[in-house]
Amino acid sequence: MSTRPKAQPLLELKNLRRSFGGTKAVNGVSLTVYKGEILGIIGRSGAGKSTLIRCINGLEKPDSGSIFYKSRDSAGLTLEESRQMRRRIAMIFQQFNLLSSRTIIDNVALPLKLAGMSKIARRQKAAELLQTVGLGGKEQHYPAFLSGGQKQRVGIARALAAGPDILLSDEASSALDPETTQAILQLLREINRKMGVTIILITHEMEVIRAIADRLIVLDKGKIVEQGAVKDIFARPQAAATRALLQTIIPSLPPALAAQLRPQGHEAVIEFHLSGAAANTPFLQDLQRDTGAIARIIHGGMDTIQGERQGRFFLALNAGDKAKLAQALAWLAAKGDKSEVLGYV
Ligand SMILES: Nc1ncnc2c1ncn2[C@@H]1O[C@H](COP(=O)(O)OP(=O)(O)OP(=O)(O)O)[C@@H](O)[C@H]1O
Ligand SMILES: [Mg+2]
C-alpha cells in the first residue's frame, strides 16, 4: 500500500467554471490534487471530465475560478512561468497523437528539442524513456508498425520527457483490449511509484479506477457529487451518479434468481455488503449465534480493493418468524454497509 508522507497539495482548483453556450460543462469545481497520488475522475458521458482536465493543462480557458499550482495562482504567472508550469503538467491521449512520419525515438525526443536540449542529450534521454516504458530496442520503428498498447507506451514516454510533476490521462486505455489496458495501468502505477509522478486519470471504466486509483472524484453535470478514497466510495457509494457507474463492477442478482422472488416466502433474499474488519469475520456463523437466523449465500463474493476486503452477497435467510427476521435484519444492518430485502423465496 501507499506509504505516502503527509499529503501535500500540488494543484488546487477553486470554483472553476467553463460554459459552452448554454452548457455549463464545468460548473463550480473546487478540488485539491495531492503530491504523489493517483486521482481518478469518473462521470457519465458529458459530465465535464475532459473540459475540466483541459482547463488544468491550459487547452481550455476557464470562464472563472482559479488554478493554484504549488500554491501559486496560475493567473499571476508571467508568460515564461506559465510555460514552465505547462511543461510540468503532461498529458496522454486516447488516440496517442503520435507523429506518423517520425520514428518513435524522434516522437519522444521532440518535446526535448522544443525545450532546447542538445541532440545527443535528447536522444539519450529518449532512449532511456523508451526503456522505462518497455520499448527498448524499438527506437527506430515508426508508429504505424506498433500495436495500440505500444503506441500508448510511446505516448507515455513522450509525456514523461519534460520531467512532469503531473501526468493527465484522458481515457488513455479505452482504445485498448483488457489485457493491454492492464499492462498500461501497471506501467502508470510504476511511473507513479518509482518516479513520484502524480497522476490524474479520467475514465469510464471502474476497473481502471479499481486497479490503480488512490482517490476518486465523481463528476455529474459539471459538479463534484462525491469524492473520497476509492475503497470507501466502492464500499458505500452515495450519489446516484456513482451508483450508476459502479453498477458494472457490483454483482447483481442473476435474472433466474430474481425471477423466483415473491412478496412472501420462507426465506428472505437480502443484498448484503460489508467491508473492513467486518469482512474478515465468519459473519454467517456470528449471525446464527447472535440471532438464531440461518442464512445461505446464493450469489456474490469477496473482493480486495486497495488492500481492503469487501464483500457483496445475496443471502437467503431463514429466521423463523417476523420478529426474528427483524432481529436478523437489524444485526446485518449494524454489521454491513448495505442490507436490503429484495423479496422472498
Ligand atoms: N468545444 C465545445 N463546444 C461545445 N460544447 C462542448 C465543447 N466541449 C465540451 N462541450 C460540452 O460540454 C459538456 C461536457 O463535455 P466533456 O467533453 O467535458 O464531457 P466528458 O465528461 O469528457 O464526456 P465523455 O465521457 O463523453 O468524454 C458536454 O455537454 C459537451 O457537449
Ligand atoms: Mg471526455
Short mmCIF file of N, CA and C in Angstrom, two decimals, residues 23-101:
data_model
loop_
_atom_site.label_atom_id
_atom_site.label_comp_id
_atom_site.label_asym_id
_atom_site.label_seq_id
_atom_site.Cartn_x
_atom_site.Cartn_y
_atom_site.Cartn_z
N THR A 23 -24.44 25.40 -22.17
CA THR A 23 -23.99 24.19 -21.46
C THR A 23 -22.93 24.52 -20.42
N LYS A 24 -23.27 24.29 -19.16
CA LYS A 24 -22.29 24.52 -18.09
C LYS A 24 -21.44 23.26 -17.93
N ALA A 25 -20.41 23.15 -18.77
CA ALA A 25 -19.61 21.92 -18.80
C ALA A 25 -18.89 21.70 -17.47
N VAL A 26 -18.29 22.75 -16.94
CA VAL A 26 -17.69 22.70 -15.60
C VAL A 26 -18.35 23.81 -14.81
N ASN A 27 -19.05 23.41 -13.73
CA ASN A 27 -19.96 24.35 -13.09
C ASN A 27 -19.63 24.56 -11.61
N GLY A 28 -18.46 25.16 -11.38
CA GLY A 28 -18.08 25.45 -9.99
C GLY A 28 -17.36 24.29 -9.32
N VAL A 29 -16.25 23.89 -9.90
CA VAL A 29 -15.49 22.75 -9.34
C VAL A 29 -14.31 23.26 -8.50
N SER A 30 -14.25 22.79 -7.27
CA SER A 30 -13.10 23.05 -6.40
C SER A 30 -12.53 21.71 -5.99
N LEU A 31 -11.25 21.54 -6.18
CA LEU A 31 -10.65 20.28 -5.74
C LEU A 31 -9.15 20.46 -5.53
N THR A 32 -8.59 19.54 -4.73
CA THR A 32 -7.16 19.55 -4.47
C THR A 32 -6.56 18.24 -4.95
N VAL A 33 -5.44 18.35 -5.64
CA VAL A 33 -4.70 17.16 -6.05
C VAL A 33 -3.44 17.11 -5.19
N TYR A 34 -3.21 15.98 -4.54
CA TYR A 34 -2.07 15.87 -3.63
C TYR A 34 -0.87 15.24 -4.33
N LYS A 35 0.30 15.68 -3.91
CA LYS A 35 1.54 15.20 -4.49
C LYS A 35 1.67 13.68 -4.34
N GLY A 36 1.93 13.02 -5.43
CA GLY A 36 2.19 11.58 -5.40
C GLY A 36 0.98 10.67 -5.49
N GLU A 37 -0.21 11.26 -5.56
CA GLU A 37 -1.39 10.39 -5.61
C GLU A 37 -1.81 10.06 -7.04
N ILE A 38 -2.62 9.02 -7.15
CA ILE A 38 -3.32 8.77 -8.41
C ILE A 38 -4.78 9.09 -8.16
N LEU A 39 -5.22 10.19 -8.77
CA LEU A 39 -6.59 10.65 -8.58
C LEU A 39 -7.43 10.24 -9.78
N GLY A 40 -8.47 9.49 -9.54
CA GLY A 40 -9.38 9.10 -10.62
C GLY A 40 -10.53 10.09 -10.71
N ILE A 41 -10.93 10.41 -11.93
CA ILE A 41 -12.12 11.24 -12.12
C ILE A 41 -13.08 10.46 -13.01
N ILE A 42 -14.26 10.19 -12.47
CA ILE A 42 -15.25 9.45 -13.26
C ILE A 42 -16.51 10.30 -13.41
N GLY A 43 -17.35 9.89 -14.31
CA GLY A 43 -18.60 10.60 -14.53
C GLY A 43 -19.18 10.14 -15.84
N ARG A 44 -20.49 10.30 -15.97
CA ARG A 44 -21.14 9.89 -17.21
C ARG A 44 -20.61 10.71 -18.38
N SER A 45 -20.92 10.25 -19.58
CA SER A 45 -20.54 10.99 -20.77
C SER A 45 -21.16 12.38 -20.71
N GLY A 46 -20.35 13.40 -20.94
CA GLY A 46 -20.85 14.78 -20.91
C GLY A 46 -20.81 15.41 -19.52
N ALA A 47 -20.27 14.70 -18.54
CA ALA A 47 -20.22 15.21 -17.16
C ALA A 47 -19.27 16.39 -17.01
N GLY A 48 -18.32 16.52 -17.97
CA GLY A 48 -17.39 17.65 -17.91
C GLY A 48 -15.96 17.24 -17.59
N LYS A 49 -15.68 15.96 -17.63
CA LYS A 49 -14.35 15.45 -17.26
C LYS A 49 -13.25 16.00 -18.17
N SER A 50 -13.47 15.88 -19.48
CA SER A 50 -12.43 16.34 -20.42
C SER A 50 -12.27 17.86 -20.34
N THR A 51 -13.38 18.56 -20.21
CA THR A 51 -13.29 20.03 -20.11
C THR A 51 -12.48 20.42 -18.88
N LEU A 52 -12.73 19.72 -17.78
CA LEU A 52 -12.00 20.01 -16.54
C LEU A 52 -10.51 19.80 -16.73
N ILE A 53 -10.15 18.67 -17.32
CA ILE A 53 -8.74 18.34 -17.48
C ILE A 53 -8.09 19.28 -18.49
N ARG A 54 -8.87 19.72 -19.48
CA ARG A 54 -8.32 20.66 -20.47
C ARG A 54 -8.09 22.04 -19.85
N CYS A 55 -8.90 22.37 -18.84
CA CYS A 55 -8.65 23.62 -18.11
C CYS A 55 -7.34 23.49 -17.32
N ILE A 56 -7.09 22.31 -16.79
CA ILE A 56 -5.87 22.11 -15.99
C ILE A 56 -4.63 22.25 -16.86
N ASN A 57 -4.66 21.70 -18.07
CA ASN A 57 -3.43 21.76 -18.88
C ASN A 57 -3.40 22.96 -19.84
N GLY A 58 -4.37 23.83 -19.70
CA GLY A 58 -4.32 25.08 -20.46
C GLY A 58 -4.87 24.99 -21.87
N LEU A 59 -5.41 23.83 -22.27
CA LEU A 59 -6.00 23.72 -23.61
C LEU A 59 -7.34 24.46 -23.66
N GLU A 60 -7.91 24.67 -22.48
CA GLU A 60 -9.20 25.33 -22.39
C GLU A 60 -9.06 26.45 -21.36
N LYS A 61 -9.68 27.62 -21.64
CA LYS A 61 -9.57 28.70 -20.68
C LYS A 61 -10.84 28.75 -19.84
N PRO A 62 -10.72 28.64 -18.52
CA PRO A 62 -11.93 28.71 -17.69
C PRO A 62 -12.57 30.10 -17.78
N ASP A 63 -13.91 30.15 -17.66
CA ASP A 63 -14.60 31.45 -17.63
C ASP A 63 -14.29 32.16 -16.33
N SER A 64 -14.22 31.39 -15.25
CA SER A 64 -13.90 31.99 -13.95
C SER A 64 -13.34 30.92 -13.03
N GLY A 65 -12.84 31.36 -11.90
CA GLY A 65 -12.22 30.44 -10.95
C GLY A 65 -10.71 30.51 -11.04
N SER A 66 -10.02 29.82 -10.12
CA SER A 66 -8.56 29.88 -10.12
C SER A 66 -7.93 28.50 -10.07
N ILE A 67 -6.71 28.45 -10.59
CA ILE A 67 -5.90 27.24 -10.55
C ILE A 67 -4.60 27.59 -9.84
N PHE A 68 -4.38 26.93 -8.70
CA PHE A 68 -3.14 27.15 -7.96
C PHE A 68 -2.23 25.95 -8.19
N TYR A 69 -1.01 26.23 -8.64
CA TYR A 69 -0.04 25.16 -8.83
C TYR A 69 1.10 25.41 -7.86
N LYS A 70 1.38 24.44 -7.01
CA LYS A 70 2.35 24.62 -5.93
C LYS A 70 2.09 25.93 -5.19
N SER A 71 0.83 26.11 -4.82
CA SER A 71 0.36 27.26 -4.03
C SER A 71 0.46 28.60 -4.75
N ARG A 72 0.79 28.60 -6.04
CA ARG A 72 0.82 29.88 -6.76
C ARG A 72 -0.33 29.97 -7.74
N ASP A 73 -1.02 31.09 -7.71
CA ASP A 73 -2.15 31.31 -8.60
C ASP A 73 -1.63 31.41 -10.04
N SER A 74 -2.12 30.52 -10.90
CA SER A 74 -1.61 30.49 -12.27
C SER A 74 -1.93 31.80 -13.02
N ALA A 75 -2.95 32.52 -12.53
CA ALA A 75 -3.30 33.79 -13.18
C ALA A 75 -2.21 34.85 -12.98
N GLY A 76 -1.42 34.69 -11.92
CA GLY A 76 -0.40 35.70 -11.63
C GLY A 76 0.97 35.40 -12.23
N LEU A 77 1.05 34.33 -13.04
CA LEU A 77 2.36 33.94 -13.58
C LEU A 77 2.73 34.77 -14.80
N THR A 78 4.02 34.96 -15.00
CA THR A 78 4.48 35.59 -16.24
C THR A 78 4.33 34.56 -17.35
N LEU A 79 4.49 35.00 -18.58
CA LEU A 79 4.36 34.10 -19.72
C LEU A 79 5.33 32.93 -19.61
N GLU A 80 6.57 33.25 -19.22
CA GLU A 80 7.59 32.23 -19.10
C GLU A 80 7.26 31.24 -17.97
N GLU A 81 6.80 31.77 -16.84
CA GLU A 81 6.43 30.91 -15.71
C GLU A 81 5.26 30.01 -16.09
N SER A 82 4.35 30.60 -16.85
CA SER A 82 3.18 29.86 -17.29
C SER A 82 3.60 28.70 -18.21
N ARG A 83 4.60 28.98 -19.06
CA ARG A 83 5.12 27.95 -19.95
C ARG A 83 5.80 26.83 -19.14
N GLN A 84 6.54 27.24 -18.12
CA GLN A 84 7.20 26.28 -17.23
C GLN A 84 6.17 25.36 -16.57
N MET A 85 5.09 25.97 -16.08
CA MET A 85 4.04 25.21 -15.40
C MET A 85 3.42 24.21 -16.37
N ARG A 86 3.14 24.68 -17.58
CA ARG A 86 2.57 23.83 -18.63
C ARG A 86 3.43 22.59 -18.85
N ARG A 87 4.75 22.81 -18.81
CA ARG A 87 5.67 21.69 -19.06
C ARG A 87 5.66 20.68 -17.92
N ARG A 88 5.29 21.16 -16.73
CA ARG A 88 5.24 20.28 -15.55
C ARG A 88 3.96 19.44 -15.54
N ILE A 89 3.03 19.78 -16.43
CA ILE A 89 1.76 19.05 -16.50
C ILE A 89 1.65 18.43 -17.89
N ALA A 90 1.89 17.13 -17.96
CA ALA A 90 1.90 16.46 -19.26
C ALA A 90 0.62 15.66 -19.45
N MET A 91 0.37 15.30 -20.69
CA MET A 91 -0.91 14.66 -20.99
C MET A 91 -0.72 13.47 -21.91
N ILE A 92 -1.47 12.41 -21.65
CA ILE A 92 -1.52 11.31 -22.62
C ILE A 92 -2.96 11.17 -23.12
N PHE A 93 -3.07 10.75 -24.37
CA PHE A 93 -4.35 10.81 -25.06
C PHE A 93 -4.84 9.43 -25.48
N GLN A 94 -6.14 9.34 -25.63
CA GLN A 94 -6.75 8.10 -26.10
C GLN A 94 -6.26 7.72 -27.50
N GLN A 95 -6.09 8.73 -28.36
CA GLN A 95 -5.69 8.44 -29.75
C GLN A 95 -4.17 8.51 -29.93
N PHE A 96 -3.46 8.57 -28.84
CA PHE A 96 -1.99 8.54 -28.81
C PHE A 96 -1.33 9.81 -29.37
N ASN A 97 -1.91 10.39 -30.45
CA ASN A 97 -1.37 11.63 -31.03
C ASN A 97 0.12 11.58 -31.36
N LEU A 98 0.57 10.48 -31.98
CA LEU A 98 1.99 10.40 -32.39
C LEU A 98 2.15 10.95 -33.80
N LEU A 99 3.35 11.40 -34.11
CA LEU A 99 3.64 11.85 -35.47
C LEU A 99 4.05 10.63 -36.29
N SER A 100 3.24 10.34 -37.32
CA SER A 100 3.46 9.09 -38.06
C SER A 100 4.71 9.13 -38.93
N SER A 101 5.17 10.33 -39.26
CA SER A 101 6.34 10.44 -40.15
C SER A 101 7.66 10.37 -39.38
#
